[in-house]
């Protein structure tokens, strides 16, 4: 099933990478893809928690940072981490309907 997913370095998870339209996959393959996605999807909140922890560490560094250039770098890092979290939530929510199909 891993051939239907590709690892996204930025997000830190594998995301669906389907070569065919959904209907062109056999029911067995669809179920296997959905099962694999559900496992990945279940890990997204943990990945978000890791990123939030990193943001908190960087915010603590930022509050004690007096060097303007370093402050800007920390702010940029925090913004990028927040963007990743947003994208992860989008994957988590947008694909909830796919996960619901598994249970129907």
PDB file of N, CA and C in Angstrom:
ATOM      1  N   UNK A   1       0.811  -1.202   0.000  1.00  0.00           N
ATOM      2  CA  UNK A   1       0.000   0.000   0.000  1.00  0.00           C
ATOM      3  C   UNK A   1       0.850   1.260   0.000  1.00  0.00           C
ATOM      4  N   UNK A   2       2.058   1.130   0.444  1.00  0.00           N
ATOM      5  CA  UNK A   2       2.907   2.312   0.539  1.00  0.00           C
ATOM      6  C   UNK A   2       3.165   2.951  -0.817  1.00  0.00           C
ATOM      7  N   UNK A   3       2.985   2.187  -1.894  1.00  0.00           N
ATOM      8  CA  UNK A   3       3.188   2.768  -3.218  1.00  0.00           C
ATOM      9  C   UNK A   3       2.106   3.802  -3.550  1.00  0.00           C
ATOM     10  N   UNK A   4       1.032   3.817  -2.786  1.00  0.00           N
ATOM     11  CA  UNK A   4      -0.046   4.787  -3.001  1.00  0.00           C
ATOM     12  C   UNK A   4       0.102   6.020  -2.111  1.00  0.00           C
ATOM     13  N   UNK A   5       1.249   6.119  -1.443  1.00  0.00           N
ATOM     14  CA  UNK A   5       1.516   7.235  -0.547  1.00  0.00           C
ATOM     15  C   UNK A   5       2.943   7.721  -0.779  1.00  0.00           C
ATOM     16  N   UNK A   6       3.167   8.994  -0.533  1.00  0.00           N
ATOM     17  CA  UNK A   6       4.528   9.523  -0.621  1.00  0.00           C
ATOM     18  C   UNK A   6       4.801  10.341   0.638  1.00  0.00           C
ATOM     19  N   UNK A   7       6.019  10.219   1.118  1.00  0.00           N
ATOM     20  CA  UNK A   7       6.395  10.914   2.347  1.00  0.00           C
ATOM     21  C   UNK A   7       6.603  12.388   2.045  1.00  0.00           C
ATOM     22  N   UNK A   8       5.942  13.228   2.811  1.00  0.00           N
ATOM     23  CA  UNK A   8       6.088  14.675   2.681  1.00  0.00           C
ATOM     24  C   UNK A   8       7.032  15.136   3.788  1.00  0.00           C
ATOM     25  N   UNK A   9       8.239  15.513   3.400  1.00  0.00           N
ATOM     26  CA  UNK A   9       9.271  15.899   4.362  1.00  0.00           C
ATOM     27  C   UNK A   9       8.817  17.071   5.232  1.00  0.00           C
ATOM     28  N   UNK A  10       8.170  18.057   4.621  1.00  0.00           N
ATOM     29  CA  UNK A  10       7.731  19.243   5.354  1.00  0.00           C
ATOM     30  C   UNK A  10       6.700  18.885   6.424  1.00  0.00           C
ATOM     31  N   UNK A  11       5.722  18.057   6.046  1.00  0.00           N
ATOM     32  CA  UNK A  11       4.658  17.704   6.983  1.00  0.00           C
ATOM     33  C   UNK A  11       5.091  16.629   7.973  1.00  0.00           C
ATOM     34  N   UNK A  12       6.030  15.800   7.569  1.00  0.00           N
ATOM     35  CA  UNK A  12       6.480  14.720   8.438  1.00  0.00           C
ATOM     36  C   UNK A  12       5.554  13.521   8.451  1.00  0.00           C
ATOM     37  N   UNK A  13       4.718  13.405   7.419  1.00  0.00           N
ATOM     38  CA  UNK A  13       3.813  12.257   7.286  1.00  0.00           C
ATOM     39  C   UNK A  13       3.759  11.848   5.819  1.00  0.00           C
ATOM     40  N   UNK A  14       3.255  10.657   5.577  1.00  0.00           N
ATOM     41  CA  UNK A  14       2.979  10.229   4.205  1.00  0.00           C
ATOM     42  C   UNK A  14       1.592  10.716   3.820  1.00  0.00           C
ATOM     43  N   UNK A  15       1.471  11.140   2.585  1.00  0.00           N
ATOM     44  CA  UNK A  15       0.175  11.618   2.093  1.00  0.00           C
ATOM     45  C   UNK A  15      -0.217  10.800   0.860  1.00  0.00           C
ATOM     46  N   UNK A  16      -1.525  10.715   0.588  1.00  0.00           N
ATOM     47  CA  UNK A  16      -1.974   9.938  -0.572  1.00  0.00           C
ATOM     48  C   UNK A  16      -1.368  10.462  -1.871  1.00  0.00           C
ATOM     49  N   UNK A  17      -0.975   9.544  -2.711  1.00  0.00           N
ATOM     50  CA  UNK A  17      -0.406   9.864  -4.014  1.00  0.00           C
ATOM     51  C   UNK A  17      -0.948   8.816  -4.994  1.00  0.00           C
ATOM     52  N   UNK A  18      -2.207   8.988  -5.352  1.00  0.00           N
ATOM     53  CA  UNK A  18      -2.897   7.986  -6.166  1.00  0.00           C
ATOM     54  C   UNK A  18      -2.692   8.260  -7.646  1.00  0.00           C
ATOM     55  N   UNK A  19      -2.251   7.256  -8.360  1.00  0.00           N
ATOM     56  CA  UNK A  19      -1.979   7.385  -9.792  1.00  0.00           C
ATOM     57  C   UNK A  19      -3.254   7.300 -10.631  1.00  0.00           C
ATOM     58  N   UNK A  20      -4.275   6.655 -10.089  1.00  0.00           N
ATOM     59  CA  UNK A  20      -5.521   6.448 -10.825  1.00  0.00           C
ATOM     60  C   UNK A  20      -6.676   7.159 -10.139  1.00  0.00           C
ATOM     61  N   UNK A  21      -7.766   7.321 -10.881  1.00  0.00           N
ATOM     62  CA  UNK A  21      -9.010   7.788 -10.273  1.00  0.00           C
ATOM     63  C   UNK A  21      -9.451   6.722  -9.271  1.00  0.00           C
ATOM     64  N   UNK A  22     -10.080   7.136  -8.198  1.00  0.00           N
ATOM     65  CA  UNK A  22     -10.487   6.230  -7.118  1.00  0.00           C
ATOM     66  C   UNK A  22     -11.271   5.028  -7.635  1.00  0.00           C
ATOM     67  N   UNK A  23     -12.189   5.282  -8.547  1.00  0.00           N
ATOM     68  CA  UNK A  23     -13.063   4.214  -9.061  1.00  0.00           C
ATOM     69  C   UNK A  23     -12.303   3.142  -9.849  1.00  0.00           C
ATOM     70  N   UNK A  24     -11.104   3.450 -10.289  1.00  0.00           N
ATOM     71  CA  UNK A  24     -10.314   2.485 -11.060  1.00  0.00           C
ATOM     72  C   UNK A  24      -9.573   1.483 -10.183  1.00  0.00           C
ATOM     73  N   UNK A  25      -9.598   1.695  -8.885  1.00  0.00           N
ATOM     74  CA  UNK A  25      -8.970   0.737  -7.969  1.00  0.00           C
ATOM     75  C   UNK A  25     -10.000  -0.325  -7.581  1.00  0.00           C
ATOM     76  N   UNK A  26      -9.539  -1.539  -7.388  1.00  0.00           N
ATOM     77  CA  UNK A  26     -10.441  -2.598  -6.936  1.00  0.00           C
ATOM     78  C   UNK A  26     -10.930  -2.266  -5.533  1.00  0.00           C
ATOM     79  N   UNK A  27     -12.042  -2.862  -5.155  1.00  0.00           N
ATOM     80  CA  UNK A  27     -12.576  -2.620  -3.818  1.00  0.00           C
ATOM     81  C   UNK A  27     -11.557  -3.040  -2.756  1.00  0.00           C
ATOM     82  N   UNK A  28     -10.871  -4.140  -3.013  1.00  0.00           N
ATOM     83  CA  UNK A  28      -9.853  -4.613  -2.065  1.00  0.00           C
ATOM     84  C   UNK A  28      -8.724  -3.586  -1.913  1.00  0.00           C
ATOM     85  N   UNK A  29      -8.281  -3.030  -3.022  1.00  0.00           N
ATOM     86  CA  UNK A  29      -7.218  -2.012  -2.976  1.00  0.00           C
ATOM     87  C   UNK A  29      -7.724  -0.747  -2.298  1.00  0.00           C
ATOM     88  N   UNK A  30      -8.953  -0.360  -2.605  1.00  0.00           N
ATOM     89  CA  UNK A  30      -9.529   0.822  -1.944  1.00  0.00           C
ATOM     90  C   UNK A  30      -9.535   0.644  -0.429  1.00  0.00           C
ATOM     91  N   UNK A  31      -9.971  -0.528   0.025  1.00  0.00           N
ATOM     92  CA  UNK A  31     -10.027  -0.782   1.459  1.00  0.00           C
ATOM     93  C   UNK A  31      -8.627  -0.753   2.081  1.00  0.00           C
ATOM     94  N   UNK A  32      -7.652  -1.296   1.380  1.00  0.00           N
ATOM     95  CA  UNK A  32      -6.276  -1.295   1.887  1.00  0.00           C
ATOM     96  C   UNK A  32      -5.724   0.131   1.961  1.00  0.00           C
ATOM     97  N   UNK A  33      -6.021   0.937   0.942  1.00  0.00           N
ATOM     98  CA  UNK A  33      -5.576   2.337   0.947  1.00  0.00           C
ATOM     99  C   UNK A  33      -6.237   3.079   2.102  1.00  0.00           C
ATOM    100  N   UNK A  34      -7.541   2.888   2.260  1.00  0.00           N
ATOM    101  CA  UNK A  34      -8.259   3.555   3.348  1.00  0.00           C
ATOM    102  C   UNK A  34      -7.726   3.144   4.717  1.00  0.00           C
ATOM    103  N   UNK A  35      -7.437   1.857   4.872  1.00  0.00           N
ATOM    104  CA  UNK A  35      -6.904   1.376   6.146  1.00  0.00           C
ATOM    105  C   UNK A  35      -5.549   2.013   6.428  1.00  0.00           C
ATOM    106  N   UNK A  36      -4.689   2.061   5.420  1.00  0.00           N
ATOM    107  CA  UNK A  36      -3.363   2.672   5.591  1.00  0.00           C
ATOM    108  C   UNK A  36      -3.503   4.164   5.899  1.00  0.00           C
ATOM    109  N   UNK A  37      -4.407   4.847   5.185  1.00  0.00           N
ATOM    110  CA  UNK A  37      -4.608   6.278   5.441  1.00  0.00           C
ATOM    111  C   UNK A  37      -5.111   6.511   6.862  1.00  0.00           C
ATOM    112  N   UNK A  38      -6.000   5.661   7.326  1.00  0.00           N
ATOM    113  CA  UNK A  38      -6.551   5.840   8.677  1.00  0.00           C
ATOM    114  C   UNK A  38      -5.436   5.773   9.722  1.00  0.00           C
ATOM    115  N   UNK A  39      -4.464   4.887   9.517  1.00  0.00           N
ATOM    116  CA  UNK A  39      -3.332   4.809  10.445  1.00  0.00           C
ATOM    117  C   UNK A  39      -2.509   6.094  10.400  1.00  0.00           C
ATOM    118  N   UNK A  40      -2.264   6.599   9.202  1.00  0.00           N
ATOM    119  CA  UNK A  40      -1.511   7.850   9.063  1.00  0.00           C
ATOM    120  C   UNK A  40      -2.298   8.996   9.677  1.00  0.00           C
ATOM    121  N   UNK A  41      -3.572   9.075   9.336  1.00  0.00           N
ATOM    122  CA  UNK A  41      -4.429  10.152   9.829  1.00  0.00           C
ATOM    123  C   UNK A  41      -4.464  10.167  11.357  1.00  0.00           C
ATOM    124  N   UNK A  42      -4.463   8.982  11.954  1.00  0.00           N
ATOM    125  CA  UNK A  42      -4.475   8.887  13.410  1.00  0.00           C
ATOM    126  C   UNK A  42      -3.210   9.431  14.056  1.00  0.00           C
ATOM    127  N   UNK A  43      -2.126   9.493  13.290  1.00  0.00           N
ATOM    128  CA  UNK A  43      -0.861  10.011  13.840  1.00  0.00           C
ATOM    129  C   UNK A  43      -0.746  11.529  13.716  1.00  0.00           C
ATOM    130  N   UNK A  44      -1.626  12.152  12.956  1.00  0.00           N
ATOM    131  CA  UNK A  44      -1.522  13.596  12.720  1.00  0.00           C
ATOM    132  C   UNK A  44      -1.624  14.407  14.016  1.00  0.00           C
ATOM    133  N   UNK A  45      -2.566  14.139  14.922  1.00  0.00           N
ATOM    134  CA  UNK A  45      -2.595  14.934  16.161  1.00  0.00           C
ATOM    135  C   UNK A  45      -1.286  14.845  16.968  1.00  0.00           C
ATOM    136  N   UNK A  46      -0.644  13.678  16.970  1.00  0.00           N
ATOM    137  CA  UNK A  46       0.639  13.548  17.661  1.00  0.00           C
ATOM    138  C   UNK A  46       1.714  14.387  16.986  1.00  0.00           C
ATOM    139  N   UNK A  47       1.710  14.401  15.664  1.00  0.00           N
ATOM    140  CA  UNK A  47       2.670  15.211  14.909  1.00  0.00           C
ATOM    141  C   UNK A  47       2.442  16.691  15.208  1.00  0.00           C
ATOM    142  N   UNK A  48       1.185  17.103  15.285  1.00  0.00           N
ATOM    143  CA  UNK A  48       0.860  18.490  15.602  1.00  0.00           C
ATOM    144  C   UNK A  48       1.349  18.836  17.009  1.00  0.00           C
ATOM    145  N   UNK A  49       1.166  17.936  17.952  1.00  0.00           N
ATOM    146  CA  UNK A  49       1.627  18.172  19.328  1.00  0.00           C
ATOM    147  C   UNK A  49       3.147  18.355  19.368  1.00  0.00           C
ATOM    148  N   UNK A  50       3.882  17.566  18.578  1.00  0.00           N
ATOM    149  CA  UNK A  50       5.345  17.716  18.509  1.00  0.00           C
ATOM    150  C   UNK A  50       5.715  19.114  18.009  1.00  0.00           C
ATOM    151  N   UNK A  51       5.042  19.549  16.959  1.00  0.00           N
ATOM    152  CA  UNK A  51       5.331  20.864  16.388  1.00  0.00           C
ATOM    153  C   UNK A  51       4.958  21.984  17.354  1.00  0.00           C
ATOM    154  N   UNK A  52       3.842  21.812  18.065  1.00  0.00           N
ATOM    155  CA  UNK A  52       3.445  22.816  19.058  1.00  0.00           C
ATOM    156  C   UNK A  52       4.479  22.925  20.173  1.00  0.00           C
ATOM    157  N   UNK A  53       5.039  21.800  20.562  1.00  0.00           N
ATOM    158  CA  UNK A  53       6.086  21.804  21.580  1.00  0.00           C
ATOM    159  C   UNK A  53       7.306  22.577  21.087  1.00  0.00           C
ATOM    160  N   UNK A  54       7.674  22.372  19.833  1.00  0.00           N
ATOM    161  CA  UNK A  54       8.806  23.098  19.250  1.00  0.00           C
ATOM    162  C   UNK A  54       8.510  24.590  19.187  1.00  0.00           C
ATOM    163  N   UNK A  55       7.276  24.940  18.826  1.00  0.00           N
ATOM    164  CA  UNK A  55       6.880  26.355  18.813  1.00  0.00           C
ATOM    165  C   UNK A  55       7.031  26.947  20.206  1.00  0.00           C
ATOM    166  N   UNK A  56       6.562  26.237  21.224  1.00  0.00           N
ATOM    167  CA  UNK A  56       6.668  26.740  22.598  1.00  0.00           C
ATOM    168  C   UNK A  56       8.115  26.968  22.997  1.00  0.00           C
ATOM    169  N   UNK A  57       8.999  26.066  22.604  1.00  0.00           N
ATOM    170  CA  UNK A  57      10.427  26.225  22.907  1.00  0.00           C
ATOM    171  C   UNK A  57      10.991  27.461  22.208  1.00  0.00           C
ATOM    172  N   UNK A  58      10.624  27.635  20.951  1.00  0.00           N
ATOM    173  CA  UNK A  58      11.116  28.791  20.197  1.00  0.00           C
ATOM    174  C   UNK A  58      10.542  30.099  20.736  1.00  0.00           C
ATOM    175  N   UNK A  59       9.297  30.074  21.199  1.00  0.00           N
ATOM    176  CA  UNK A  59       8.708  31.277  21.797  1.00  0.00           C
ATOM    177  C   UNK A  59       9.420  31.630  23.101  1.00  0.00           C
ATOM    178  N   UNK A  60       9.807  30.615  23.863  1.00  0.00           N
ATOM    179  CA  UNK A  60      10.556  30.863  25.094  1.00  0.00           C
ATOM    180  C   UNK A  60      11.920  31.467  24.761  1.00  0.00           C
ATOM    181  N   UNK A  61      12.572  30.947  23.723  1.00  0.00           N
ATOM    182  CA  UNK A  61      13.854  31.514  23.284  1.00  0.00           C
ATOM    183  C   UNK A  61      13.661  32.961  22.837  1.00  0.00           C
ATOM    184  N   UNK A  62      12.583  33.188  22.111  1.00  0.00           N
ATOM    185  CA  UNK A  62      12.303  34.516  21.578  1.00  0.00           C
ATOM    186  C   UNK A  62      12.109  35.539  22.699  1.00  0.00           C
ATOM    187  N   UNK A  63      11.457  35.142  23.760  1.00  0.00           N
ATOM    188  CA  UNK A  63      11.198  36.088  24.857  1.00  0.00           C
ATOM    189  C   UNK A  63      12.482  36.508  25.563  1.00  0.00           C
ATOM    190  N   UNK A  64      13.541  35.711  25.414  1.00  0.00           N
ATOM    191  CA  UNK A  64      14.824  36.036  26.048  1.00  0.00           C
ATOM    192  C   UNK A  64      15.878  36.509  25.050  1.00  0.00           C
ATOM    193  N   UNK A  65      15.483  36.651  23.795  1.00  0.00           N
ATOM    194  CA  UNK A  65      16.452  36.984  22.745  1.00  0.00           C
ATOM    195  C   UNK A  65      16.573  38.493  22.590  1.00  0.00           C
ATOM    196  N   UNK A  66      17.796  39.000  22.646  1.00  0.00           N
ATOM    197  CA  UNK A  66      18.020  40.437  22.468  1.00  0.00           C
ATOM    198  C   UNK A  66      18.601  40.772  21.092  1.00  0.00           C
ATOM    199  N   UNK A  67      19.094  39.763  20.396  1.00  0.00           N
ATOM    200  CA  UNK A  67      19.650  39.968  19.063  1.00  0.00           C
ATOM    201  C   UNK A  67      18.512  40.029  18.046  1.00  0.00           C
ATOM    202  N   UNK A  68      18.408  41.165  17.347  1.00  0.00           N
ATOM    203  CA  UNK A  68      17.288  41.377  16.422  1.00  0.00           C
ATOM    204  C   UNK A  68      17.271  40.335  15.306  1.00  0.00           C
ATOM    205  N   UNK A  69      18.428  40.053  14.726  1.00  0.00           N
ATOM    206  CA  UNK A  69      18.489  39.079  13.626  1.00  0.00           C
ATOM    207  C   UNK A  69      18.025  37.710  14.105  1.00  0.00           C
ATOM    208  N   UNK A  70      18.481  37.292  15.264  1.00  0.00           N
ATOM    209  CA  UNK A  70      18.078  35.995  15.817  1.00  0.00           C
ATOM    210  C   UNK A  70      16.574  35.994  16.121  1.00  0.00           C
ATOM    211  N   UNK A  71      16.047  37.114  16.605  1.00  0.00           N
ATOM    212  CA  UNK A  71      14.604  37.231  16.872  1.00  0.00           C
ATOM    213  C   UNK A  71      13.802  37.044  15.591  1.00  0.00           C
ATOM    214  N   UNK A  72      14.288  37.642  14.516  1.00  0.00           N
ATOM    215  CA  UNK A  72      13.604  37.499  13.224  1.00  0.00           C
ATOM    216  C   UNK A  72      13.632  36.051  12.753  1.00  0.00           C
ATOM    217  N   UNK A  73      14.764  35.385  12.932  1.00  0.00           N
ATOM    218  CA  UNK A  73      14.874  33.977  12.546  1.00  0.00           C
ATOM    219  C   UNK A  73      13.910  33.106  13.354  1.00  0.00           C
ATOM    220  N   UNK A  74      13.831  33.360  14.655  1.00  0.00           N
ATOM    221  CA  UNK A  74      12.909  32.600  15.509  1.00  0.00           C
ATOM    222  C   UNK A  74      11.467  32.834  15.086  1.00  0.00           C
ATOM    223  N   UNK A  75      11.122  34.100  14.802  1.00  0.00           N
ATOM    224  CA  UNK A  75       9.765  34.415  14.344  1.00  0.00           C
ATOM    225  C   UNK A  75       9.449  33.698  13.041  1.00  0.00           C
ATOM    226  N   UNK A  76      10.409  33.660  12.146  1.00  0.00           N
ATOM    227  CA  UNK A  76      10.220  32.969  10.870  1.00  0.00           C
ATOM    228  C   UNK A  76      10.026  31.468  11.091  1.00  0.00           C
ATOM    229  N   UNK A  77      10.840  30.884  11.962  1.00  0.00           N
ATOM    230  CA  UNK A  77      10.700  29.460  12.295  1.00  0.00           C
ATOM    231  C   UNK A  77       9.326  29.167  12.878  1.00  0.00           C
ATOM    232  N   UNK A  78       8.877  30.008  13.777  1.00  0.00           N
ATOM    233  CA  UNK A  78       7.569  29.828  14.417  1.00  0.00           C
ATOM    234  C   UNK A  78       6.449  29.915  13.372  1.00  0.00           C
ATOM    235  N   UNK A  79       6.562  30.878  12.469  1.00  0.00           N
ATOM    236  CA  UNK A  79       5.544  31.033  11.423  1.00  0.00           C
ATOM    237  C   UNK A  79       5.504  29.802  10.516  1.00  0.00           C
ATOM    238  N   UNK A  80       6.672  29.272  10.172  1.00  0.00           N
ATOM    239  CA  UNK A  80       6.713  28.078   9.313  1.00  0.00           C
ATOM    240  C   UNK A  80       6.108  26.881  10.033  1.00  0.00           C
ATOM    241  N   UNK A  81       6.418  26.700  11.304  1.00  0.00           N
ATOM    242  CA  UNK A  81       5.847  25.591  12.073  1.00  0.00           C
ATOM    243  C   UNK A  81       4.327  25.724  12.176  1.00  0.00           C
ATOM    244  N   UNK A  82       3.855  26.949  12.378  1.00  0.00           N
ATOM    245  CA  UNK A  82       2.407  27.184  12.444  1.00  0.00           C
ATOM    246  C   UNK A  82       1.749  26.863  11.098  1.00  0.00           C
ATOM    247  N   UNK A  83       2.430  27.179  10.006  1.00  0.00           N
ATOM    248  CA  UNK A  83       1.916  26.864   8.671  1.00  0.00           C
ATOM    249  C   UNK A  83       1.821  25.348   8.471  1.00  0.00           C
ATOM    250  N   UNK A  84       2.829  24.625   8.936  1.00  0.00           N
ATOM    251  CA  UNK A  84       2.811  23.165   8.834  1.00  0.00           C
ATOM    252  C   UNK A  84       1.648  22.598   9.633  1.00  0.00           C
ATOM    253  N   UNK A  85       1.440  23.116  10.839  1.00  0.00           N
ATOM    254  CA  UNK A  85       0.316  22.667  11.673  1.00  0.00           C
ATOM    255  C   UNK A  85      -1.004  22.903  10.950  1.00  0.00           C
ATOM    256  N   UNK A  86      -1.147  24.071  10.347  1.00  0.00           N
ATOM    257  CA  UNK A  86      -2.370  24.375   9.607  1.00  0.00           C
ATOM    258  C   UNK A  86      -2.583  23.367   8.478  1.00  0.00           C
ATOM    259  N   UNK A  87      -1.526  23.081   7.728  1.00  0.00           N
ATOM    260  CA  UNK A  87      -1.638  22.117   6.627  1.00  0.00           C
ATOM    261  C   UNK A  87      -1.976  20.720   7.136  1.00  0.00           C
ATOM    262  N   UNK A  88      -1.401  20.330   8.265  1.00  0.00           N
ATOM    263  CA  UNK A  88      -1.717  19.022   8.843  1.00  0.00           C
ATOM    264  C   UNK A  88      -3.190  18.946   9.241  1.00  0.00           C
ATOM    265  N   UNK A  89      -3.718  20.008   9.847  1.00  0.00           N
ATOM    266  CA  UNK A  89      -5.139  20.015  10.212  1.00  0.00           C
ATOM    267  C   UNK A  89      -6.011  19.924   8.975  1.00  0.00           C
ATOM    268  N   UNK A  90      -5.585  20.589   7.890  1.00  0.00           N
ATOM    269  CA  UNK A  90      -6.353  20.503   6.641  1.00  0.00           C
ATOM    270  C   UNK A  90      -6.390  19.065   6.134  1.00  0.00           C
ATOM    271  N   UNK A  91      -5.247  18.382   6.145  1.00  0.00           N
ATOM    272  CA  UNK A  91      -5.213  16.974   5.733  1.00  0.00           C
ATOM    273  C   UNK A  91      -6.084  16.131   6.651  1.00  0.00           C
ATOM    274  N   UNK A  92      -6.007  16.399   7.937  1.00  0.00           N
ATOM    275  CA  UNK A  92      -6.775  15.622   8.916  1.00  0.00           C
ATOM    276  C   UNK A  92      -8.275  15.777   8.683  1.00  0.00           C
ATOM    277  N   UNK A  93      -8.709  17.025   8.488  1.00  0.00           N
ATOM    278  CA  UNK A  93     -10.147  17.295   8.329  1.00  0.00           C
ATOM    279  C   UNK A  93     -10.650  16.982   6.927  1.00  0.00           C
ATOM    280  N   UNK A  94      -9.915  17.365   5.916  1.00  0.00           N
ATOM    281  CA  UNK A  94     -10.366  17.170   4.536  1.00  0.00           C
ATOM    282  C   UNK A  94     -10.518  15.698   4.206  1.00  0.00           C
ATOM    283  N   UNK A  95      -9.716  14.881   4.808  1.00  0.00           N
ATOM    284  CA  UNK A  95      -9.755  13.457   4.507  1.00  0.00           C
ATOM    285  C   UNK A  95     -10.578  12.675   5.517  1.00  0.00           C
ATOM    286  N   UNK A  96     -11.285  13.380   6.378  1.00  0.00           N
ATOM    287  CA  UNK A  96     -12.165  12.714   7.330  1.00  0.00           C
ATOM    288  C   UNK A  96     -13.261  11.962   6.591  1.00  0.00           C
ATOM    289  N   UNK A  97     -13.724  12.517   5.475  1.00  0.00           N
ATOM    290  CA  UNK A  97     -14.769  11.841   4.705  1.00  0.00           C
ATOM    291  C   UNK A  97     -14.257  10.527   4.134  1.00  0.00           C
ATOM    292  N   UNK A  98     -12.992  10.500   3.757  1.00  0.00           N
ATOM    293  CA  UNK A  98     -12.392   9.256   3.274  1.00  0.00           C
ATOM    294  C   UNK A  98     -12.391   8.226   4.393  1.00  0.00           C
ATOM    295  N   UNK A  99     -12.018   8.663   5.587  1.00  0.00           N
ATOM    296  CA  UNK A  99     -11.992   7.741   6.728  1.00  0.00           C
ATOM    297  C   UNK A  99     -13.389   7.246   7.082  1.00  0.00           C
ATOM    298  N   UNK A 100     -14.378   8.115   6.904  1.00  0.00           N
ATOM    299  CA  UNK A 100     -15.746   7.712   7.206  1.00  0.00           C
ATOM    300  C   UNK A 100     -16.219   6.625   6.244  1.00  0.00           C
ATOM    301  N   UNK A 101     -15.726   6.626   5.001  1.00  0.00           N
ATOM    302  CA  UNK A 101     -16.100   5.608   4.029  1.00  0.00           C
ATOM    303  C   UNK A 101     -15.677   4.215   4.517  1.00  0.00           C
ATOM    304  N   UNK A 102     -14.570   4.179   5.252  1.00  0.00           N
ATOM    305  CA  UNK A 102     -14.075   2.905   5.760  1.00  0.00           C
ATOM    306  C   UNK A 102     -15.091   2.238   6.689  1.00  0.00           C
ATOM    307  N   UNK A 103     -15.790   3.059   7.396  1.00  0.00           N
ATOM    308  CA  UNK A 103     -16.675   2.543   8.443  1.00  0.00           C
ATOM    309  C   UNK A 103     -18.102   2.342   7.972  1.00  0.00           C
ATOM    310  N   UNK A 104     -18.341   2.628   6.702  1.00  0.00           N
ATOM    311  CA  UNK A 104     -19.706   2.441   6.155  1.00  0.00           C
ATOM    312  C   UNK A 104     -19.811   1.139   5.394  1.00  0.00           C
TER     313      UNK A 104
END
